[in-house]
Amino acid sequence: MSNQPTAGPEDFHSYILVTGANGGLGYSICCRLIDEFILTRPSSHSLRLIITTRDKTKSHDTIAKLKDHIFRTRKHHKINEKTPLVAKIYLQAEQVDLCRLRSVQGLVARIVRSLPKLDTVILNAGHGGFVGIDWPLAIWTILTNFPHSVTYPTFKLSTVGDVTGPQIPEDSIATGKVQPDLGGVFCSNVFGHYLLVHGIAPLLSNSASTPGRVIWIGSLEAYESMFSISDIQGLSSPSAYESSKRLTDILALSSSLPANQPFVRRFLPSSPGHRLPKQYVTQPGICATNIVPLHWLLVYIMTAAFYLARWVGSPWHTVTPYKGACAPVWVALASQEELDALEDKEGASKWGSAVNREGEERVTRTEVQGWGVGGRVGDNIGLPKRWRPREVEDLSQKGREQFELLARESWQMMERLQEEWEKLLEEDD
């Protein structure tokens, strides 16, 4: 692979960053980006795919697997050897630990130094903080409430109060000052990404023709009841993962609201004369991944249950991470005109990967509590009740107003946290 795209119009060269790319959904996003770029773009276009993992060994292994994937894609589609296929894809590996803010700052510095622009960043990395399954509850709900129980599960067990390690050496803290706790799941899923995007925001506004895109990876399990603004980091919550994904929905969907623009513009400072980067949220459906630690035999049973749920009509059981990557990849590669037209017609949405009984994937809107399907009162997702969370109700004017207030508070608190930690890190320099 060449290290740099050849010279040409900037719109012919796409730069996409994917975090957490060494396995599961992140790796599948990379594979699907490569496949769809190769098969839908002319040979004059190129893709610079920047992947992040936590260490060099994982980066090396992931790059090797992606190169092999490119070769297999070429062979599968019987593309002539003289076609400059491989030359269209450029791979760059970076390392970052999103729970170490110094590591995030280091990645920002390297990216800003090495790239002329970024078209899209896909914020996939993170962890669930899960430690197991409440088996009595799992067995009961699966037997009495299938397939809803494997679509919106309530039986996963998580750690409570998980925090990152010290961000600043204790001997560097000024006398009398205490280093604040930083939630582990919150930092991995939200805050680490928040600082990353803030740092690389100038690159996201360097494309003169279209705004850069920030694509958050959400979840069907972003339940309203599991998020509290008074515990935005989920430190006291037994559902820190779900809390972080609810916050992801809130931030992304409210990013275009006028009341939040002062915070969004501080988060995503754009170059003069360039458009403000746009934020989107997607969800991969229900994939069989290792986010919950399970014995290998239970993984097979879980996967079989997911296929059964799909067979009885669930649109959300994508099962494989490659099918789950459908929505984020579509948002990454769709034209800005198409995305803008869809939002102008039906409002900003959480785009979800969905399938039919045969496993044919598609992208569809996902219902979000307090926002509905597009932030418009009266719109309905059109799904049977059994495929919606039990606690969800059709969007009301009151619910929409409460969502907007919650969103404003969330943006305020995220900006405050960002400023607090940047100040602490600066004092330690």
Short mmCIF file of C-alpha atoms in Angstrom, two decimals:
data_model
loop_
_atom_site.label_atom_id
_atom_site.label_comp_id
_atom_site.label_asym_id
_atom_site.label_seq_id
_atom_site.Cartn_x
_atom_site.Cartn_y
_atom_site.Cartn_z
CA MET A 1 0.00 0.00 0.00
CA SER A 2 1.19 3.49 -0.75
CA ASN A 3 1.43 5.90 2.12
CA GLN A 4 -0.25 8.87 0.43
CA PRO A 5 -2.98 9.31 -2.20
CA THR A 6 -1.74 10.72 -5.48
CA ALA A 7 -2.37 14.36 -6.24
CA GLY A 8 -5.80 15.34 -7.54
CA PRO A 9 -9.00 17.14 -6.60
CA GLU A 10 -9.52 16.98 -2.84
CA ASP A 11 -13.05 15.57 -3.21
CA PHE A 12 -11.54 12.48 -4.88
CA HIS A 13 -9.61 11.62 -1.71
CA SER A 14 -11.60 10.52 1.35
CA TYR A 15 -10.06 10.40 4.83
CA ILE A 16 -11.97 8.33 7.37
CA LEU A 17 -10.93 7.55 10.97
CA VAL A 18 -12.40 4.54 12.78
CA THR A 19 -11.71 3.95 16.48
CA GLY A 20 -11.63 0.48 18.02
CA ALA A 21 -10.94 -1.25 14.71
CA ASN A 22 -9.20 -4.45 15.80
CA GLY A 23 -12.30 -6.64 16.15
CA GLY A 24 -16.06 -6.97 16.27
CA LEU A 25 -18.08 -4.07 14.93
CA GLY A 26 -15.08 -1.75 14.43
CA TYR A 27 -13.23 -4.22 12.21
CA SER A 28 -16.41 -4.95 10.27
CA ILE A 29 -16.99 -1.23 9.72
CA CYS A 30 -13.53 -1.04 8.15
CA CYS A 31 -14.20 -4.08 5.95
CA ARG A 32 -17.54 -2.73 4.80
CA LEU A 33 -16.09 0.73 4.15
CA ILE A 34 -13.43 -0.88 1.95
CA ASP A 35 -15.94 -3.06 0.09
CA GLU A 36 -18.44 -0.32 -0.61
CA PHE A 37 -15.79 2.23 -1.52
CA ILE A 38 -14.16 -0.16 -3.97
CA LEU A 39 -17.44 -1.16 -5.59
CA THR A 40 -19.09 2.26 -5.78
CA ARG A 41 -16.28 4.73 -6.45
CA PRO A 42 -14.41 5.25 -9.74
CA SER A 43 -10.74 4.32 -9.89
CA SER A 44 -9.77 8.01 -9.71
CA HIS A 45 -10.99 8.14 -6.09
CA SER A 46 -9.03 6.96 -3.07
CA LEU A 47 -9.75 6.17 0.57
CA ARG A 48 -7.30 6.84 3.37
CA LEU A 49 -8.56 4.65 6.23
CA ILE A 50 -7.05 5.50 9.60
CA ILE A 51 -7.68 2.82 12.23
CA THR A 52 -7.02 2.99 15.95
CA THR A 53 -6.29 0.16 18.36
CA ARG A 54 -4.87 0.15 21.87
CA ASP A 55 -1.39 -1.17 21.03
CA LYS A 56 1.01 -1.76 18.15
CA THR A 57 0.51 -5.52 18.07
CA LYS A 58 -3.23 -5.13 17.53
CA SER A 59 -2.56 -2.45 14.91
CA HIS A 60 -0.16 -4.72 13.02
CA ASP A 61 -2.59 -7.64 13.11
CA THR A 62 -5.53 -5.49 12.02
CA ILE A 63 -3.66 -3.98 9.08
CA ALA A 64 -2.63 -7.48 7.96
CA LYS A 65 -6.24 -8.69 8.15
CA LEU A 66 -7.52 -5.67 6.24
CA LYS A 67 -4.95 -6.16 3.48
CA ASP A 68 -6.08 -9.77 3.22
CA HIS A 69 -9.69 -8.59 3.10
CA ILE A 70 -8.88 -6.26 0.20
CA PHE A 71 -7.28 -9.16 -1.67
CA ARG A 72 -10.30 -11.42 -1.06
CA THR A 73 -12.71 -8.68 -2.13
CA ARG A 74 -10.77 -8.29 -5.37
CA LYS A 75 -10.80 -12.01 -5.99
CA HIS A 76 -14.49 -12.44 -5.09
CA HIS A 77 -15.63 -9.74 -7.50
CA LYS A 78 -13.24 -10.96 -10.21
CA ILE A 79 -11.76 -7.54 -10.73
CA ASN A 80 -9.10 -7.53 -13.42
CA GLU A 81 -5.54 -7.56 -12.11
CA LYS A 82 -4.77 -4.42 -14.14
CA THR A 83 -7.46 -2.45 -12.33
CA PRO A 84 -5.72 -0.18 -9.79
CA LEU A 85 -7.94 -1.50 -7.00
CA VAL A 86 -5.52 -1.83 -4.12
CA ALA A 87 -3.98 1.56 -4.90
CA LYS A 88 -7.35 3.15 -4.05
CA ILE A 89 -7.12 2.09 -0.41
CA TYR A 90 -4.46 3.45 1.96
CA LEU A 91 -4.24 2.09 5.49
CA GLN A 92 -2.81 3.97 8.45
CA ALA A 93 -2.65 2.56 11.98
CA GLU A 94 -2.62 4.62 15.15
CA GLN A 95 -2.72 3.65 18.82
CA VAL A 96 -4.85 5.25 21.52
CA ASP A 97 -6.25 4.32 24.91
CA LEU A 98 -9.41 6.38 25.29
CA CYS A 99 -9.30 5.95 29.06
CA ARG A 100 -5.93 7.75 29.18
CA LEU A 101 -6.39 11.39 28.28
CA ARG A 102 -2.68 11.88 27.58
CA SER A 103 -2.97 9.09 25.02
CA VAL A 104 -5.89 10.89 23.39
CA GLN A 105 -3.88 14.11 23.23
CA GLY A 106 -1.00 12.22 21.64
CA LEU A 107 -3.28 10.82 18.93
CA VAL A 108 -4.69 14.28 18.25
CA ALA A 109 -1.18 15.67 17.76
CA ARG A 110 -0.19 12.88 15.36
CA ILE A 111 -3.40 13.09 13.31
CA VAL A 112 -3.28 16.87 12.99
CA ARG A 113 0.37 16.66 11.95
CA SER A 114 -0.04 13.90 9.36
CA LEU A 115 -3.36 14.58 7.60
CA PRO A 116 -4.57 17.47 5.44
CA LYS A 117 -8.22 16.90 6.40
CA LEU A 118 -10.70 14.39 7.79
CA ASP A 119 -14.01 13.71 6.08
CA THR A 120 -15.45 11.38 8.70
CA VAL A 121 -14.66 9.99 12.12
CA ILE A 122 -16.55 6.92 13.31
CA LEU A 123 -16.53 6.70 17.10
CA ASN A 124 -16.82 2.98 17.67
CA ALA A 125 -14.30 2.14 20.41
CA GLY A 126 -15.45 1.52 23.95
CA HIS A 127 -16.39 -1.19 26.39
CA GLY A 128 -19.48 -2.35 28.23
CA GLY A 129 -18.19 -2.83 31.74
CA PHE A 130 -20.21 -6.06 31.88
CA VAL A 131 -19.12 -8.84 34.22
CA GLY A 132 -21.72 -11.51 33.54
CA ILE A 133 -25.37 -12.47 33.35
CA ASP A 134 -28.13 -12.65 35.96
CA TRP A 135 -29.03 -16.19 34.92
CA PRO A 136 -32.31 -16.65 36.83
CA LEU A 137 -33.62 -13.39 35.36
CA ALA A 138 -32.25 -14.22 31.91
CA ILE A 139 -33.89 -17.66 31.81
CA TRP A 140 -37.21 -16.31 33.09
CA THR A 141 -37.42 -13.38 30.68
CA ILE A 142 -36.33 -15.42 27.67
CA LEU A 143 -38.93 -18.12 28.42
CA THR A 144 -41.75 -15.65 29.12
CA ASN A 145 -40.93 -12.68 26.92
CA PHE A 146 -39.05 -13.86 23.84
CA PRO A 147 -37.93 -12.24 21.53
CA HIS A 148 -38.31 -8.89 23.32
CA SER A 149 -35.95 -10.09 26.06
CA VAL A 150 -33.08 -10.63 23.59
CA THR A 151 -33.74 -7.30 21.90
CA TYR A 152 -33.90 -5.10 25.01
CA PRO A 153 -32.20 -7.27 27.67
CA THR A 154 -32.31 -6.36 31.34
CA PHE A 155 -30.25 -9.24 32.71
CA LYS A 156 -26.67 -8.16 32.03
CA LEU A 157 -24.55 -7.47 35.12
CA SER A 158 -22.15 -4.52 35.26
CA THR A 159 -19.58 -3.15 37.63
CA VAL A 160 -20.63 -0.08 39.61
CA GLY A 161 -18.28 2.83 40.22
CA ASP A 162 -15.64 1.73 37.71
CA VAL A 163 -13.11 4.55 37.19
CA THR A 164 -10.07 5.06 35.01
CA GLY A 165 -6.59 5.05 36.44
CA PRO A 166 -5.03 8.36 37.50
CA GLN A 167 -4.77 10.74 34.54
CA ILE A 168 -2.06 12.79 36.26
CA PRO A 169 0.69 11.42 38.53
CA GLU A 170 -0.34 12.00 42.13
CA ASP A 171 2.92 13.78 42.91
CA SER A 172 2.11 16.32 40.18
CA ILE A 173 -1.15 17.39 41.79
CA ALA A 174 -0.88 20.69 43.66
CA THR A 175 -1.02 20.42 47.45
CA GLY A 176 -4.59 20.36 48.68
CA LYS A 177 -6.06 19.46 45.28
CA VAL A 178 -7.70 16.11 44.60
CA GLN A 179 -7.78 14.52 41.17
CA PRO A 180 -11.45 13.97 40.28
CA ASP A 181 -12.74 10.52 39.40
CA LEU A 182 -13.41 9.77 35.75
CA GLY A 183 -15.88 7.00 34.96
CA GLY A 184 -14.27 4.13 33.05
CA VAL A 185 -17.18 3.25 30.76
CA PHE A 186 -18.07 6.93 30.35
CA CYS A 187 -14.51 7.84 29.38
CA SER A 188 -14.11 4.94 26.97
CA ASN A 189 -17.48 5.36 25.25
CA VAL A 190 -18.04 9.12 25.39
CA PHE A 191 -15.50 11.44 27.00
CA GLY A 192 -12.34 10.08 25.37
CA HIS A 193 -14.04 10.45 22.01
CA TYR A 194 -15.28 13.89 22.97
CA LEU A 195 -11.75 15.13 23.60
CA LEU A 196 -10.49 13.40 20.46
CA VAL A 197 -13.08 15.03 18.20
CA HIS A 198 -12.54 18.43 19.81
CA GLY A 199 -8.83 18.16 19.09
CA ILE A 200 -9.17 17.11 15.45
CA ALA A 201 -12.13 19.41 14.72
CA PRO A 202 -10.02 21.72 12.49
CA LEU A 203 -9.36 18.79 10.14
CA LEU A 204 -13.09 18.02 10.00
CA SER A 205 -13.76 21.52 8.68
CA ASN A 206 -10.89 21.56 6.19
CA SER A 207 -12.98 20.26 3.30
CA ALA A 208 -14.27 23.31 1.48
CA SER A 209 -17.17 21.56 -0.29
CA THR A 210 -18.85 19.48 2.43
CA PRO A 211 -18.86 19.46 6.24
CA GLY A 212 -16.97 16.76 8.07
CA ARG A 213 -19.01 14.04 9.77
CA VAL A 214 -18.83 12.78 13.34
CA ILE A 215 -20.59 9.41 13.57
CA TRP A 216 -21.30 8.18 17.08
CA ILE A 217 -22.05 4.48 17.54
CA GLY A 218 -25.14 4.14 19.72
CA SER A 219 -27.18 1.19 20.89
CA LEU A 220 -30.75 -0.07 21.05
CA GLU A 221 -30.17 -0.29 24.81
CA ALA A 222 -29.92 3.48 25.32
CA TYR A 223 -32.80 3.46 27.77
CA GLU A 224 -34.11 6.76 29.12
CA SER A 225 -34.51 5.34 32.62
CA MET A 226 -30.83 4.39 32.87
CA PHE A 227 -29.44 7.91 32.43
CA SER A 228 -29.37 10.64 35.05
CA ILE A 229 -27.98 14.09 34.38
CA SER A 230 -26.90 14.29 38.03
CA ASP A 231 -24.67 11.23 37.38
CA ILE A 232 -23.63 11.97 33.81
CA GLN A 233 -20.60 9.68 34.13
CA GLY A 234 -22.68 6.76 35.39
CA LEU A 235 -20.45 6.32 38.43
CA SER A 236 -23.34 5.29 40.67
CA SER A 237 -25.29 3.46 37.99
CA PRO A 238 -25.54 -0.32 37.66
CA SER A 239 -26.05 0.36 33.92
CA ALA A 240 -23.08 2.55 33.00
CA TYR A 241 -23.01 1.25 29.42
CA GLU A 242 -26.66 2.03 28.76
CA SER A 243 -26.21 5.41 30.44
CA SER A 244 -23.29 6.27 28.14
CA LYS A 245 -25.24 5.27 25.05
CA ARG A 246 -28.22 7.38 26.12
CA LEU A 247 -25.86 10.33 26.48
CA THR A 248 -24.52 9.61 22.99
CA ASP A 249 -28.06 9.84 21.58
CA ILE A 250 -28.73 13.08 23.44
CA LEU A 251 -25.56 14.81 22.26
CA ALA A 252 -25.74 13.77 18.61
CA LEU A 253 -29.46 14.31 18.03
CA SER A 254 -29.50 17.71 19.73
CA SER A 255 -26.32 19.00 18.11
CA SER A 256 -28.22 21.01 15.48
CA LEU A 257 -30.69 22.64 17.89
CA PRO A 258 -30.24 26.44 18.04
CA ALA A 259 -30.10 26.49 21.86
CA ASN A 260 -27.04 24.21 21.84
CA GLN A 261 -25.00 26.01 19.18
CA PRO A 262 -22.79 27.94 21.65
CA PHE A 263 -21.63 24.62 23.15
CA VAL A 264 -21.41 22.76 19.84
CA ARG A 265 -19.29 25.50 18.27
CA ARG A 266 -16.87 25.34 21.19
CA PHE A 267 -16.75 21.57 20.83
CA LEU A 268 -16.29 21.67 17.04
CA PRO A 269 -14.50 24.88 16.12
CA SER A 270 -14.57 25.20 12.32
CA SER A 271 -12.16 26.95 10.00
CA PRO A 272 -13.25 30.39 8.74
CA GLY A 273 -15.47 30.08 5.68
CA HIS A 274 -16.03 26.35 6.20
CA ARG A 275 -19.16 24.57 7.36
CA LEU A 276 -19.53 23.27 10.91
CA PRO A 277 -18.97 19.48 11.07
CA LYS A 278 -22.21 17.52 11.37
CA GLN A 279 -22.93 14.89 14.02
CA TYR A 280 -24.86 11.68 13.47
CA VAL A 281 -25.71 8.70 15.64
CA THR A 282 -26.17 5.15 14.37
CA GLN A 283 -26.80 1.77 15.98
CA PRO A 284 -25.76 -1.67 14.69
CA GLY A 285 -28.81 -3.64 15.81
CA ILE A 286 -28.16 -6.75 17.89
CA CYS A 287 -24.82 -8.33 17.01
CA ALA A 288 -23.21 -11.45 18.43
CA THR A 289 -19.99 -9.96 19.84
CA ASN A 290 -17.87 -10.50 22.92
CA ILE A 291 -19.01 -7.35 24.72
CA VAL A 292 -20.35 -9.62 27.48
CA PRO A 293 -17.89 -12.31 28.67
CA LEU A 294 -19.46 -15.73 27.96
CA HIS A 295 -18.32 -19.34 27.70
CA TRP A 296 -17.91 -20.40 24.07
CA LEU A 297 -20.90 -22.76 24.27
CA LEU A 298 -23.11 -19.93 25.53
CA VAL A 299 -21.95 -17.78 22.62
CA TYR A 300 -23.34 -20.39 20.23
CA ILE A 301 -26.62 -20.53 22.14
CA MET A 302 -26.84 -16.72 22.17
CA THR A 303 -26.21 -16.57 18.43
CA ALA A 304 -28.88 -19.20 17.78
CA ALA A 305 -31.36 -17.19 19.87
CA PHE A 306 -30.57 -14.10 17.80
CA TYR A 307 -31.20 -15.94 14.55
CA LEU A 308 -34.48 -17.28 15.96
CA ALA A 309 -35.53 -13.74 16.91
CA ARG A 310 -34.81 -12.62 13.36
CA TRP A 311 -36.78 -15.53 11.95
CA VAL A 312 -39.88 -14.59 13.96
CA GLY A 313 -39.73 -11.05 12.62
CA SER A 314 -37.23 -8.95 14.55
CA PRO A 315 -35.80 -6.20 12.32
CA TRP A 316 -32.96 -5.53 14.75
CA HIS A 317 -31.12 -8.86 14.93
CA THR A 318 -28.35 -8.23 12.44
CA VAL A 319 -26.37 -10.95 14.28
CA THR A 320 -23.10 -10.52 12.37
CA PRO A 321 -21.01 -7.37 12.90
CA TYR A 322 -20.68 -6.95 9.11
CA LYS A 323 -24.45 -6.55 8.77
CA GLY A 324 -24.41 -4.36 11.88
CA ALA A 325 -21.95 -2.07 10.08
CA CYS A 326 -24.54 -1.24 7.43
CA ALA A 327 -25.85 1.98 9.02
CA PRO A 328 -22.56 3.65 10.06
CA VAL A 329 -20.98 2.89 6.69
CA TRP A 330 -23.99 4.24 4.83
CA VAL A 331 -23.87 7.48 6.82
CA ALA A 332 -20.12 7.72 6.17
CA LEU A 333 -20.35 7.27 2.39
CA ALA A 334 -23.74 8.77 1.49
CA SER A 335 -23.68 12.11 -0.29
CA GLN A 336 -24.24 15.16 1.88
CA GLU A 337 -27.14 16.13 -0.36
CA GLU A 338 -28.89 12.83 0.40
CA LEU A 339 -28.38 13.09 4.15
CA ASP A 340 -29.49 16.73 4.24
CA ALA A 341 -32.59 15.97 2.16
CA LEU A 342 -33.61 13.14 4.49
CA GLU A 343 -33.16 15.31 7.59
CA ASP A 344 -34.99 18.25 6.00
CA LYS A 345 -37.92 15.96 5.17
CA GLU A 346 -38.21 13.87 8.34
CA GLY A 347 -35.83 15.36 10.92
CA ALA A 348 -32.53 14.23 12.44
CA SER A 349 -32.62 10.53 13.23
CA LYS A 350 -30.72 7.73 14.87
CA TRP A 351 -29.91 5.56 11.87
CA GLY A 352 -30.09 1.84 12.55
CA SER A 353 -28.91 -1.32 10.84
CA ALA A 354 -31.89 -3.60 10.25
CA VAL A 355 -32.59 -6.88 8.46
CA ASN A 356 -35.48 -8.94 7.13
CA ARG A 357 -36.00 -12.65 7.87
CA GLU A 358 -33.57 -13.60 5.11
CA GLY A 359 -30.89 -11.38 6.60
CA GLU A 360 -30.97 -8.75 3.87
CA GLU A 361 -29.77 -5.56 5.52
CA ARG A 362 -31.10 -2.03 5.21
CA VAL A 363 -30.81 1.29 7.03
CA THR A 364 -33.83 2.55 8.94
CA ARG A 365 -34.73 5.18 11.51
CA THR A 366 -34.62 4.19 15.17
CA GLU A 367 -36.97 5.45 17.85
CA VAL A 368 -35.37 7.42 20.69
CA GLN A 369 -37.26 8.22 23.87
CA GLY A 370 -37.93 11.94 24.08
CA TRP A 371 -37.00 12.43 20.43
CA GLY A 372 -39.14 9.93 18.56
CA VAL A 373 -37.93 9.04 15.08
CA GLY A 374 -37.06 12.52 13.88
CA GLY A 375 -37.73 14.94 16.71
CA ARG A 376 -41.23 15.67 15.41
CA VAL A 377 -44.36 15.14 17.45
CA GLY A 378 -46.81 12.85 15.71
CA ASP A 379 -44.28 10.87 13.66
CA ASN A 380 -44.31 7.13 14.32
CA ILE A 381 -41.71 4.50 13.60
CA GLY A 382 -44.38 2.10 12.35
CA LEU A 383 -43.08 -0.94 14.21
CA PRO A 384 -45.27 -3.35 16.19
CA LYS A 385 -45.14 -2.74 19.95
CA ARG A 386 -43.13 -5.89 20.59
CA TRP A 387 -40.16 -4.48 18.67
CA ARG A 388 -40.12 -1.27 20.73
CA PRO A 389 -38.79 -0.86 24.30
CA ARG A 390 -41.54 -1.51 26.87
CA GLU A 391 -41.21 1.94 28.44
CA VAL A 392 -41.35 3.85 25.16
CA GLU A 393 -44.31 6.05 24.28
CA ASP A 394 -45.13 8.03 21.16
CA LEU A 395 -43.41 11.41 21.25
CA SER A 396 -45.39 14.19 22.95
CA GLN A 397 -44.74 17.91 22.98
CA LYS A 398 -43.91 17.72 26.68
CA GLY A 399 -41.49 14.85 26.10
CA ARG A 400 -39.75 16.75 23.32
CA GLU A 401 -39.38 19.85 25.52
CA GLN A 402 -37.93 17.77 28.35
CA PHE A 403 -35.45 16.19 25.91
CA GLU A 404 -34.29 19.62 24.77
CA LEU A 405 -33.75 20.78 28.34
CA LEU A 406 -31.85 17.59 29.15
CA ALA A 407 -29.74 18.02 26.02
CA ARG A 408 -28.78 21.57 26.93
CA GLU A 409 -27.74 20.47 30.42
CA SER A 410 -25.75 17.59 28.94
CA TRP A 411 -23.85 19.85 26.54
CA GLN A 412 -23.11 22.29 29.37
CA MET A 413 -21.75 19.53 31.58
CA MET A 414 -19.66 17.96 28.82
CA GLU A 415 -18.08 21.32 27.98
CA ARG A 416 -17.42 21.93 31.67
CA LEU A 417 -15.75 18.53 32.04
CA GLN A 418 -13.66 19.11 28.94
CA GLU A 419 -12.44 22.49 30.22
CA GLU A 420 -11.75 21.08 33.68
CA TRP A 421 -9.64 18.20 32.42
CA GLU A 422 -7.79 20.23 29.81
CA LYS A 423 -6.86 22.70 32.54
CA LEU A 424 -5.64 19.90 34.82
CA LEU A 425 -3.56 18.38 32.05
CA GLU A 426 -2.15 21.76 31.07
CA GLU A 427 -1.12 22.48 34.67
CA ASP A 428 0.75 19.14 34.70
CA ASP A 429 2.80 20.03 31.60
#
